[in-house]
Amino acid sequence: MDAKIKKELQKTACKVRMGVIEGTYNAKSGHPGGSLSISDTLTYLYYSKMNVDAKAPENADRDRFVLSKGHTAPALYAVLAQKGFFPEEEIKSLRHIGALLQGHPCIHTPGVDMSSGSLGQGISAACGMALAGKLDSKSYKVYTILGDGEIEEGQVWEAAMFAAHYKLDNLVAIVDNNGLQIDGPVTEVCSPEPITDKFAAFGWHVITMDAHDFDSIEAAFAEADKIKGQPVAIIQKSVKGKGVSFMENQVGWHGTAPNKEQYEQAMSELRAQLAELEG
């Protein structure tokens, strides 16, 4: 990847992380850990991959995105705000009664293609969108992000079977393998491993990537573009809470909002990272 492009993506991802912290702090609730672990991938999708336009959010030919792990909406909202789908100021009203940005994605929010939050359902909706694209001879692609804890849900594997059966090569599912879910390490709660082998057994083309390395991210999606006749699963190794030192790899930050002191520390760290990238 071109060094200049990579730096711009890194800066944007840092701003997305700041949006995650801003939103969850002002909401006094939410899910920062998993939001931070998908911030780089979302940044790449919306800035380097997907055909989307804030001025035409309902364009029938746009690429679609479904956040199957809907509780990490703060990251999606932050990237949509950066892209201009709504003012960044809306981030501060996250989860407030009557606010545009609720705790889980809602289809009425500009830029959100599917309401989600009930784990396992998002990938099923993505399958439907992909099949519709095939039936309508459309060229758009459908992307969805799942959590590694989420794939303990049986519905995920029904969707995986469906996608392979209908040869949905316009569907890319990204599994955010940060290793932690609300009750602890996924390997201890109800291990989904080996994740790559399971998707392969269901008939998917499987790719692995480093979720925090834009060269790795770009290579993974470039490979995905070449696959014909089967859906693609990208298993991304990530760090829960990435970018904020005291949140990284800490299961307690799955669904806990920062207090004032923690907010200030987190924002200070992220501002320092941004300043270094801009220096």
PDB file of C-alpha atoms in Angstrom:
ATOM      1  CA  MET A   1       0.000   0.000   0.000  1.00  0.00           C
ATOM      2  CA  ASP A   2       1.175   3.504  -0.779  1.00  0.00           C
ATOM      3  CA  ALA A   3       2.692   5.044   2.357  1.00  0.00           C
ATOM      4  CA  LYS A   4       0.699   8.262   2.030  1.00  0.00           C
ATOM      5  CA  ILE A   5      -2.599   6.419   1.660  1.00  0.00           C
ATOM      6  CA  LYS A   6      -1.756   4.196   4.614  1.00  0.00           C
ATOM      7  CA  LYS A   7      -1.024   7.176   6.834  1.00  0.00           C
ATOM      8  CA  GLU A   8      -4.342   8.802   5.900  1.00  0.00           C
ATOM      9  CA  LEU A   9      -6.170   5.588   6.772  1.00  0.00           C
ATOM     10  CA  GLN A  10      -4.320   5.367  10.082  1.00  0.00           C
ATOM     11  CA  LYS A  11      -5.291   8.952  10.909  1.00  0.00           C
ATOM     12  CA  THR A  12      -8.918   8.317  10.041  1.00  0.00           C
ATOM     13  CA  ALA A  13      -8.978   5.115  12.105  1.00  0.00           C
ATOM     14  CA  CYS A  14      -7.594   7.087  15.043  1.00  0.00           C
ATOM     15  CA  LYS A  15     -10.429   9.615  14.663  1.00  0.00           C
ATOM     16  CA  VAL A  16     -12.908   6.736  14.529  1.00  0.00           C
ATOM     17  CA  ARG A  17     -11.518   5.429  17.814  1.00  0.00           C
ATOM     18  CA  MET A  18     -11.888   8.886  19.317  1.00  0.00           C
ATOM     19  CA  GLY A  19     -15.522   8.796  18.205  1.00  0.00           C
ATOM     20  CA  VAL A  20     -15.986   5.448  19.972  1.00  0.00           C
ATOM     21  CA  ILE A  21     -14.650   6.873  23.229  1.00  0.00           C
ATOM     22  CA  GLU A  22     -16.617  10.112  22.839  1.00  0.00           C
ATOM     23  CA  GLY A  23     -19.850   8.261  22.228  1.00  0.00           C
ATOM     24  CA  THR A  24     -19.618   5.686  24.994  1.00  0.00           C
ATOM     25  CA  TYR A  25     -18.438   8.261  27.518  1.00  0.00           C
ATOM     26  CA  ASN A  26     -21.364  10.586  26.819  1.00  0.00           C
ATOM     27  CA  ALA A  27     -23.812   7.666  26.785  1.00  0.00           C
ATOM     28  CA  LYS A  28     -22.433   6.311  30.064  1.00  0.00           C
ATOM     29  CA  SER A  29     -22.930   2.890  28.468  1.00  0.00           C
ATOM     30  CA  GLY A  30     -22.009   0.951  25.365  1.00  0.00           C
ATOM     31  CA  HIS A  31     -19.364  -1.394  24.034  1.00  0.00           C
ATOM     32  CA  PRO A  32     -15.967   0.230  23.456  1.00  0.00           C
ATOM     33  CA  GLY A  33     -13.761  -2.889  23.406  1.00  0.00           C
ATOM     34  CA  GLY A  34     -15.125  -4.570  20.298  1.00  0.00           C
ATOM     35  CA  SER A  35     -15.745  -1.203  18.636  1.00  0.00           C
ATOM     36  CA  LEU A  36     -12.060  -0.368  18.902  1.00  0.00           C
ATOM     37  CA  SER A  37     -11.024  -3.758  17.511  1.00  0.00           C
ATOM     38  CA  ILE A  38     -12.948  -3.230  14.244  1.00  0.00           C
ATOM     39  CA  SER A  39     -12.084   0.449  13.719  1.00  0.00           C
ATOM     40  CA  ASP A  40      -9.288  -0.200  11.209  1.00  0.00           C
ATOM     41  CA  THR A  41     -11.364  -2.614   9.144  1.00  0.00           C
ATOM     42  CA  LEU A  42     -14.346  -0.256   9.026  1.00  0.00           C
ATOM     43  CA  THR A  43     -12.056   2.593   8.027  1.00  0.00           C
ATOM     44  CA  TYR A  44     -10.617   0.548   5.168  1.00  0.00           C
ATOM     45  CA  LEU A  45     -14.044  -0.583   3.975  1.00  0.00           C
ATOM     46  CA  TYR A  46     -15.577   2.889   3.905  1.00  0.00           C
ATOM     47  CA  TYR A  47     -12.535   4.789   2.660  1.00  0.00           C
ATOM     48  CA  SER A  48     -10.815   2.339   0.310  1.00  0.00           C
ATOM     49  CA  LYS A  49     -13.236  -0.392  -0.654  1.00  0.00           C
ATOM     50  CA  MET A  50     -16.959   0.156  -0.638  1.00  0.00           C
ATOM     51  CA  ASN A  51     -18.960   2.075  -3.208  1.00  0.00           C
ATOM     52  CA  VAL A  52     -20.965   4.330  -0.886  1.00  0.00           C
ATOM     53  CA  ASP A  53     -21.843   8.017  -1.011  1.00  0.00           C
ATOM     54  CA  ALA A  54     -23.204  10.101   1.853  1.00  0.00           C
ATOM     55  CA  LYS A  55     -25.014  12.258  -0.705  1.00  0.00           C
ATOM     56  CA  ALA A  56     -26.859   9.230  -2.095  1.00  0.00           C
ATOM     57  CA  PRO A  57     -27.211   6.756   0.814  1.00  0.00           C
ATOM     58  CA  GLU A  58     -30.083   4.879  -0.865  1.00  0.00           C
ATOM     59  CA  ASN A  59     -28.376   4.375  -4.229  1.00  0.00           C
ATOM     60  CA  ALA A  60     -29.591   0.973  -5.444  1.00  0.00           C
ATOM     61  CA  ASP A  61     -26.154   0.123  -6.821  1.00  0.00           C
ATOM     62  CA  ARG A  62     -24.219   0.900  -3.642  1.00  0.00           C
ATOM     63  CA  ASP A  63     -22.278  -1.751  -1.749  1.00  0.00           C
ATOM     64  CA  ARG A  64     -24.007  -2.905   1.424  1.00  0.00           C
ATOM     65  CA  PHE A  65     -22.665  -3.300   4.944  1.00  0.00           C
ATOM     66  CA  VAL A  66     -24.290  -5.122   7.862  1.00  0.00           C
ATOM     67  CA  LEU A  67     -22.792  -4.867  11.338  1.00  0.00           C
ATOM     68  CA  SER A  68     -23.821  -8.301  12.563  1.00  0.00           C
ATOM     69  CA  LYS A  69     -22.112  -7.650  15.925  1.00  0.00           C
ATOM     70  CA  GLY A  70     -24.477  -4.737  16.334  1.00  0.00           C
ATOM     71  CA  HIS A  71     -23.396  -3.820  19.856  1.00  0.00           C
ATOM     72  CA  THR A  72     -20.231  -2.301  18.344  1.00  0.00           C
ATOM     73  CA  ALA A  73     -22.339   0.409  16.714  1.00  0.00           C
ATOM     74  CA  PRO A  74     -20.127   3.199  18.160  1.00  0.00           C
ATOM     75  CA  ALA A  75     -17.423   2.304  15.620  1.00  0.00           C
ATOM     76  CA  LEU A  76     -19.881   2.228  12.713  1.00  0.00           C
ATOM     77  CA  TYR A  77     -21.387   5.559  13.777  1.00  0.00           C
ATOM     78  CA  ALA A  78     -17.946   7.113  14.091  1.00  0.00           C
ATOM     79  CA  VAL A  79     -16.911   6.108  10.572  1.00  0.00           C
ATOM     80  CA  LEU A  80     -20.267   7.169   9.105  1.00  0.00           C
ATOM     81  CA  ALA A  81     -19.857  10.568  10.778  1.00  0.00           C
ATOM     82  CA  GLN A  82     -16.347  10.871   9.340  1.00  0.00           C
ATOM     83  CA  LYS A  83     -17.801  10.079   5.896  1.00  0.00           C
ATOM     84  CA  GLY A  84     -20.423  12.804   6.247  1.00  0.00           C
ATOM     85  CA  PHE A  85     -23.600  10.741   6.611  1.00  0.00           C
ATOM     86  CA  PHE A  86     -24.510  12.876   9.632  1.00  0.00           C
ATOM     87  CA  PRO A  87     -22.766  15.540  11.773  1.00  0.00           C
ATOM     88  CA  GLU A  88     -20.011  14.357  14.099  1.00  0.00           C
ATOM     89  CA  GLU A  89     -21.783  16.187  16.929  1.00  0.00           C
ATOM     90  CA  GLU A  90     -24.434  13.429  16.887  1.00  0.00           C
ATOM     91  CA  ILE A  91     -21.856  11.068  18.424  1.00  0.00           C
ATOM     92  CA  LYS A  92     -22.250  12.834  21.775  1.00  0.00           C
ATOM     93  CA  SER A  93     -25.943  11.931  21.937  1.00  0.00           C
ATOM     94  CA  LEU A  94     -25.325   8.185  21.527  1.00  0.00           C
ATOM     95  CA  ARG A  95     -27.994   6.084  23.249  1.00  0.00           C
ATOM     96  CA  HIS A  96     -29.936   9.126  24.474  1.00  0.00           C
ATOM     97  CA  ILE A  97     -33.723   8.941  24.265  1.00  0.00           C
ATOM     98  CA  GLY A  98     -34.908  10.262  20.916  1.00  0.00           C
ATOM     99  CA  ALA A  99     -31.371  10.590  19.533  1.00  0.00           C
ATOM    100  CA  LEU A 100     -30.456   9.615  15.983  1.00  0.00           C
ATOM    101  CA  LEU A 101     -27.812   7.152  17.180  1.00  0.00           C
ATOM    102  CA  GLN A 102     -29.206   4.358  19.306  1.00  0.00           C
ATOM    103  CA  GLY A 103     -27.359   1.526  21.057  1.00  0.00           C
ATOM    104  CA  HIS A 104     -27.600  -0.766  18.060  1.00  0.00           C
ATOM    105  CA  PRO A 105     -27.733   0.135  14.364  1.00  0.00           C
ATOM    106  CA  CYS A 106     -31.152   1.167  13.081  1.00  0.00           C
ATOM    107  CA  ILE A 107     -32.023   1.171   9.390  1.00  0.00           C
ATOM    108  CA  HIS A 108     -33.518   4.660   9.749  1.00  0.00           C
ATOM    109  CA  THR A 109     -30.048   6.082  10.470  1.00  0.00           C
ATOM    110  CA  PRO A 110     -28.353   7.508   7.346  1.00  0.00           C
ATOM    111  CA  GLY A 111     -25.759   5.052   6.053  1.00  0.00           C
ATOM    112  CA  VAL A 112     -27.077   2.056   8.001  1.00  0.00           C
ATOM    113  CA  ASP A 113     -28.235  -0.709   5.642  1.00  0.00           C
ATOM    114  CA  MET A 114     -29.724  -3.062   8.239  1.00  0.00           C
ATOM    115  CA  SER A 115     -30.909  -2.932  11.831  1.00  0.00           C
ATOM    116  CA  SER A 116     -28.888  -5.401  13.892  1.00  0.00           C
ATOM    117  CA  GLY A 117     -28.019  -6.432  17.401  1.00  0.00           C
ATOM    118  CA  SER A 118     -29.583  -9.860  17.895  1.00  0.00           C
ATOM    119  CA  LEU A 119     -26.445 -11.921  17.414  1.00  0.00           C
ATOM    120  CA  GLY A 120     -26.460 -14.187  14.381  1.00  0.00           C
ATOM    121  CA  GLN A 121     -29.186 -12.338  12.510  1.00  0.00           C
ATOM    122  CA  GLY A 122     -26.953  -9.821  10.749  1.00  0.00           C
ATOM    123  CA  ILE A 123     -25.146 -12.352   8.605  1.00  0.00           C
ATOM    124  CA  SER A 124     -28.502 -13.871   7.662  1.00  0.00           C
ATOM    125  CA  ALA A 125     -29.725 -10.470   6.467  1.00  0.00           C
ATOM    126  CA  ALA A 126     -26.457 -10.021   4.566  1.00  0.00           C
ATOM    127  CA  CYS A 127     -27.079 -13.348   2.826  1.00  0.00           C
ATOM    128  CA  GLY A 128     -30.497 -12.119   1.748  1.00  0.00           C
ATOM    129  CA  MET A 129     -29.030  -8.912   0.358  1.00  0.00           C
ATOM    130  CA  ALA A 130     -26.382 -10.853  -1.530  1.00  0.00           C
ATOM    131  CA  LEU A 131     -28.929 -13.269  -3.000  1.00  0.00           C
ATOM    132  CA  ALA A 132     -31.115 -10.322  -4.045  1.00  0.00           C
ATOM    133  CA  GLY A 133     -28.107  -8.833  -5.822  1.00  0.00           C
ATOM    134  CA  LYS A 134     -27.592 -12.077  -7.706  1.00  0.00           C
ATOM    135  CA  LEU A 135     -31.256 -12.362  -8.689  1.00  0.00           C
ATOM    136  CA  ASP A 136     -31.312  -8.738  -9.871  1.00  0.00           C
ATOM    137  CA  SER A 137     -27.999  -9.087 -11.758  1.00  0.00           C
ATOM    138  CA  LYS A 138     -26.484  -6.293  -9.676  1.00  0.00           C
ATOM    139  CA  SER A 139     -22.751  -5.823  -9.268  1.00  0.00           C
ATOM    140  CA  TYR A 140     -22.775  -4.590  -5.671  1.00  0.00           C
ATOM    141  CA  LYS A 141     -21.062  -6.518  -2.879  1.00  0.00           C
ATOM    142  CA  VAL A 142     -22.273  -7.153   0.648  1.00  0.00           C
ATOM    143  CA  TYR A 143     -19.931  -6.991   3.640  1.00  0.00           C
ATOM    144  CA  THR A 144     -20.725  -8.037   7.191  1.00  0.00           C
ATOM    145  CA  ILE A 145     -18.702  -8.107  10.427  1.00  0.00           C
ATOM    146  CA  LEU A 146     -19.349 -10.747  13.078  1.00  0.00           C
ATOM    147  CA  GLY A 147     -17.828 -11.258  16.494  1.00  0.00           C
ATOM    148  CA  ASP A 148     -15.961 -14.435  17.399  1.00  0.00           C
ATOM    149  CA  GLY A 149     -18.314 -14.838  20.357  1.00  0.00           C
ATOM    150  CA  GLU A 150     -21.264 -14.256  18.028  1.00  0.00           C
ATOM    151  CA  ILE A 151     -20.350 -17.240  15.872  1.00  0.00           C
ATOM    152  CA  GLU A 152     -21.282 -19.487  18.785  1.00  0.00           C
ATOM    153  CA  GLU A 153     -24.857 -18.802  17.599  1.00  0.00           C
ATOM    154  CA  GLY A 154     -26.366 -21.606  15.513  1.00  0.00           C
ATOM    155  CA  GLN A 155     -28.014 -19.176  13.121  1.00  0.00           C
ATOM    156  CA  VAL A 156     -24.577 -18.121  11.895  1.00  0.00           C
ATOM    157  CA  TRP A 157     -23.934 -21.622  10.576  1.00  0.00           C
ATOM    158  CA  GLU A 158     -27.344 -21.849   8.934  1.00  0.00           C
ATOM    159  CA  ALA A 159     -26.421 -18.646   7.112  1.00  0.00           C
ATOM    160  CA  ALA A 160     -22.997 -20.053   6.257  1.00  0.00           C
ATOM    161  CA  MET A 161     -24.625 -23.134   4.736  1.00  0.00           C
ATOM    162  CA  PHE A 162     -27.098 -20.960   2.815  1.00  0.00           C
ATOM    163  CA  ALA A 163     -24.397 -18.680   1.410  1.00  0.00           C
ATOM    164  CA  ALA A 164     -22.311 -21.578   0.123  1.00  0.00           C
ATOM    165  CA  HIS A 165     -25.329 -23.374  -1.345  1.00  0.00           C
ATOM    166  CA  TYR A 166     -26.317 -20.306  -3.366  1.00  0.00           C
ATOM    167  CA  LYS A 167     -22.699 -19.542  -4.318  1.00  0.00           C
ATOM    168  CA  LEU A 168     -22.866 -16.004  -2.942  1.00  0.00           C
ATOM    169  CA  ASP A 169     -19.501 -14.780  -4.193  1.00  0.00           C
ATOM    170  CA  ASN A 170     -20.719 -11.210  -3.713  1.00  0.00           C
ATOM    171  CA  LEU A 171     -20.701 -11.747   0.073  1.00  0.00           C
ATOM    172  CA  VAL A 172     -17.718 -11.168   2.368  1.00  0.00           C
ATOM    173  CA  ALA A 173     -18.051 -11.990   6.071  1.00  0.00           C
ATOM    174  CA  ILE A 174     -15.362 -10.676   8.407  1.00  0.00           C
ATOM    175  CA  VAL A 175     -15.009 -12.428  11.762  1.00  0.00           C
ATOM    176  CA  ASP A 176     -13.478 -10.160  14.399  1.00  0.00           C
ATOM    177  CA  ASN A 177     -11.344 -12.653  16.286  1.00  0.00           C
ATOM    178  CA  ASN A 178     -10.276 -10.599  19.298  1.00  0.00           C
ATOM    179  CA  GLY A 179     -10.564 -13.632  21.557  1.00  0.00           C
ATOM    180  CA  LEU A 180     -12.875 -12.102  24.173  1.00  0.00           C
ATOM    181  CA  GLN A 181     -16.637 -11.989  24.692  1.00  0.00           C
ATOM    182  CA  ILE A 182     -18.721 -10.608  27.519  1.00  0.00           C
ATOM    183  CA  ASP A 183     -18.218 -13.641  29.772  1.00  0.00           C
ATOM    184  CA  GLY A 184     -14.499 -14.121  29.124  1.00  0.00           C
ATOM    185  CA  PRO A 185     -12.154 -15.711  26.574  1.00  0.00           C
ATOM    186  CA  VAL A 186     -14.104 -17.319  23.735  1.00  0.00           C
ATOM    187  CA  THR A 187     -11.987 -20.455  24.071  1.00  0.00           C
ATOM    188  CA  GLU A 188     -13.263 -20.904  27.623  1.00  0.00           C
ATOM    189  CA  VAL A 189     -16.908 -19.849  27.183  1.00  0.00           C
ATOM    190  CA  CYS A 190     -17.779 -21.998  24.148  1.00  0.00           C
ATOM    191  CA  SER A 191     -14.839 -22.269  21.793  1.00  0.00           C
ATOM    192  CA  PRO A 192     -15.617 -21.660  18.113  1.00  0.00           C
ATOM    193  CA  GLU A 193     -12.143 -22.784  17.107  1.00  0.00           C
ATOM    194  CA  PRO A 194     -10.897 -23.760  14.610  1.00  0.00           C
ATOM    195  CA  ILE A 195     -12.761 -20.884  12.954  1.00  0.00           C
ATOM    196  CA  THR A 196     -10.948 -21.061   9.604  1.00  0.00           C
ATOM    197  CA  ASP A 197     -11.515 -24.795   9.252  1.00  0.00           C
ATOM    198  CA  LYS A 198     -15.200 -24.499  10.098  1.00  0.00           C
ATOM    199  CA  PHE A 199     -15.938 -21.864   7.455  1.00  0.00           C
ATOM    200  CA  ALA A 200     -13.915 -23.849   4.936  1.00  0.00           C
ATOM    201  CA  ALA A 201     -15.926 -26.967   5.792  1.00  0.00           C
ATOM    202  CA  PHE A 202     -19.108 -25.015   5.091  1.00  0.00           C
ATOM    203  CA  GLY A 203     -17.838 -24.220   1.588  1.00  0.00           C
ATOM    204  CA  TRP A 204     -16.391 -20.754   2.066  1.00  0.00           C
ATOM    205  CA  HIS A 205     -13.095 -19.412   0.765  1.00  0.00           C
ATOM    206  CA  VAL A 206     -11.205 -18.435   3.916  1.00  0.00           C
ATOM    207  CA  ILE A 207      -8.608 -15.661   4.304  1.00  0.00           C
ATOM    208  CA  THR A 208      -6.786 -14.547   7.444  1.00  0.00           C
ATOM    209  CA  MET A 209      -5.535 -11.036   8.155  1.00  0.00           C
ATOM    210  CA  ASP A 210      -4.047  -8.766  10.780  1.00  0.00           C
ATOM    211  CA  ALA A 211      -6.886  -6.401  11.703  1.00  0.00           C
ATOM    212  CA  HIS A 212      -4.507  -3.563  12.598  1.00  0.00           C
ATOM    213  CA  ASP A 213      -2.165  -3.658   9.590  1.00  0.00           C
ATOM    214  CA  PHE A 214      -3.526  -1.865   6.537  1.00  0.00           C
ATOM    215  CA  ASP A 215      -1.197  -3.774   4.199  1.00  0.00           C
ATOM    216  CA  SER A 216      -2.632  -7.035   5.505  1.00  0.00           C
ATOM    217  CA  ILE A 217      -6.181  -5.669   5.292  1.00  0.00           C
ATOM    218  CA  GLU A 218      -5.706  -4.535   1.700  1.00  0.00           C
ATOM    219  CA  ALA A 219      -4.186  -7.881   0.675  1.00  0.00           C
ATOM    220  CA  ALA A 220      -7.088  -9.783   2.227  1.00  0.00           C
ATOM    221  CA  PHE A 221      -9.763  -7.801   0.416  1.00  0.00           C
ATOM    222  CA  ALA A 222      -7.810  -7.940  -2.844  1.00  0.00           C
ATOM    223  CA  GLU A 223      -7.807 -11.737  -2.576  1.00  0.00           C
ATOM    224  CA  ALA A 224     -11.514 -11.721  -1.744  1.00  0.00           C
ATOM    225  CA  ASP A 225     -12.234  -9.829  -4.973  1.00  0.00           C
ATOM    226  CA  LYS A 226     -10.744 -12.652  -7.037  1.00  0.00           C
ATOM    227  CA  ILE A 227     -12.924 -15.425  -5.623  1.00  0.00           C
ATOM    228  CA  LYS A 228     -15.723 -16.709  -7.819  1.00  0.00           C
ATOM    229  CA  GLY A 229     -18.438 -19.241  -7.037  1.00  0.00           C
ATOM    230  CA  GLN A 230     -18.262 -19.180  -3.241  1.00  0.00           C
ATOM    231  CA  PRO A 231     -18.642 -16.706  -0.360  1.00  0.00           C
ATOM    232  CA  VAL A 232     -15.548 -15.348   1.401  1.00  0.00           C
ATOM    233  CA  ALA A 233     -14.811 -15.389   5.120  1.00  0.00           C
ATOM    234  CA  ILE A 234     -12.017 -13.143   6.365  1.00  0.00           C
ATOM    235  CA  ILE A 235     -10.874 -14.122   9.845  1.00  0.00           C
ATOM    236  CA  GLN A 236      -9.180 -11.074  11.300  1.00  0.00           C
ATOM    237  CA  LYS A 237      -6.918 -11.370  14.308  1.00  0.00           C
ATOM    238  CA  SER A 238      -7.536  -8.274  16.382  1.00  0.00           C
ATOM    239  CA  VAL A 239      -6.975  -6.750  19.802  1.00  0.00           C
ATOM    240  CA  LYS A 240     -10.033  -5.900  21.858  1.00  0.00           C
ATOM    241  CA  GLY A 241      -9.755  -2.269  22.960  1.00  0.00           C
ATOM    242  CA  LYS A 242      -7.042  -1.542  20.368  1.00  0.00           C
ATOM    243  CA  GLY A 243      -5.544   1.930  20.616  1.00  0.00           C
ATOM    244  CA  VAL A 244      -6.301   2.618  24.275  1.00  0.00           C
ATOM    245  CA  SER A 245      -3.618   1.105  26.507  1.00  0.00           C
ATOM    246  CA  PHE A 246      -5.734   0.222  29.533  1.00  0.00           C
ATOM    247  CA  MET A 247      -8.528  -1.266  27.417  1.00  0.00           C
ATOM    248  CA  GLU A 248      -6.428  -3.575  25.259  1.00  0.00           C
ATOM    249  CA  ASN A 249      -7.120  -7.285  25.801  1.00  0.00           C
ATOM    250  CA  GLN A 250      -9.251  -6.540  28.867  1.00  0.00           C
ATOM    251  CA  VAL A 251     -12.568  -8.403  28.845  1.00  0.00           C
ATOM    252  CA  GLY A 252     -14.098  -5.874  31.256  1.00  0.00           C
ATOM    253  CA  TRP A 253     -14.188  -3.302  28.466  1.00  0.00           C
ATOM    254  CA  HIS A 254     -16.585  -5.390  26.399  1.00  0.00           C
ATOM    255  CA  GLY A 255     -19.580  -3.441  27.669  1.00  0.00           C
ATOM    256  CA  THR A 256     -18.318  -0.789  30.079  1.00  0.00           C
ATOM    257  CA  ALA A 257     -18.220   2.948  29.388  1.00  0.00           C
ATOM    258  CA  PRO A 258     -15.234   5.032  30.518  1.00  0.00           C
ATOM    259  CA  ASN A 259     -15.656   7.426  33.430  1.00  0.00           C
ATOM    260  CA  LYS A 260     -14.342  10.997  33.231  1.00  0.00           C
ATOM    261  CA  GLU A 261     -10.780  10.127  34.237  1.00  0.00           C
ATOM    262  CA  GLN A 262     -10.653   7.138  31.884  1.00  0.00           C
ATOM    263  CA  TYR A 263     -12.196   9.204  29.092  1.00  0.00           C
ATOM    264  CA  GLU A 264      -9.546  11.875  29.465  1.00  0.00           C
ATOM    265  CA  GLN A 265      -6.738   9.326  29.497  1.00  0.00           C
ATOM    266  CA  ALA A 266      -8.083   7.492  26.463  1.00  0.00           C
ATOM    267  CA  MET A 267      -8.584  10.696  24.467  1.00  0.00           C
ATOM    268  CA  SER A 268      -5.129  11.916  25.474  1.00  0.00           C
ATOM    269  CA  GLU A 269      -3.563   8.705  24.168  1.00  0.00           C
ATOM    270  CA  LEU A 270      -5.514   8.860  20.905  1.00  0.00           C
ATOM    271  CA  ARG A 271      -4.717  12.545  20.374  1.00  0.00           C
ATOM    272  CA  ALA A 272      -1.026  11.739  20.876  1.00  0.00           C
ATOM    273  CA  GLN A 273      -1.274   8.949  18.290  1.00  0.00           C
ATOM    274  CA  LEU A 274      -2.981  11.292  15.852  1.00  0.00           C
ATOM    275  CA  ALA A 275      -0.413  14.027  16.414  1.00  0.00           C
ATOM    276  CA  GLU A 276       2.386  11.568  15.714  1.00  0.00           C
ATOM    277  CA  LEU A 277       0.728  10.507  12.462  1.00  0.00           C
ATOM    278  CA  GLU A 278       0.224  14.124  11.428  1.00  0.00           C
ATOM    279  CA  GLY A 279       3.774  15.145  12.397  1.00  0.00           C
TER     280      GLY A 279
END
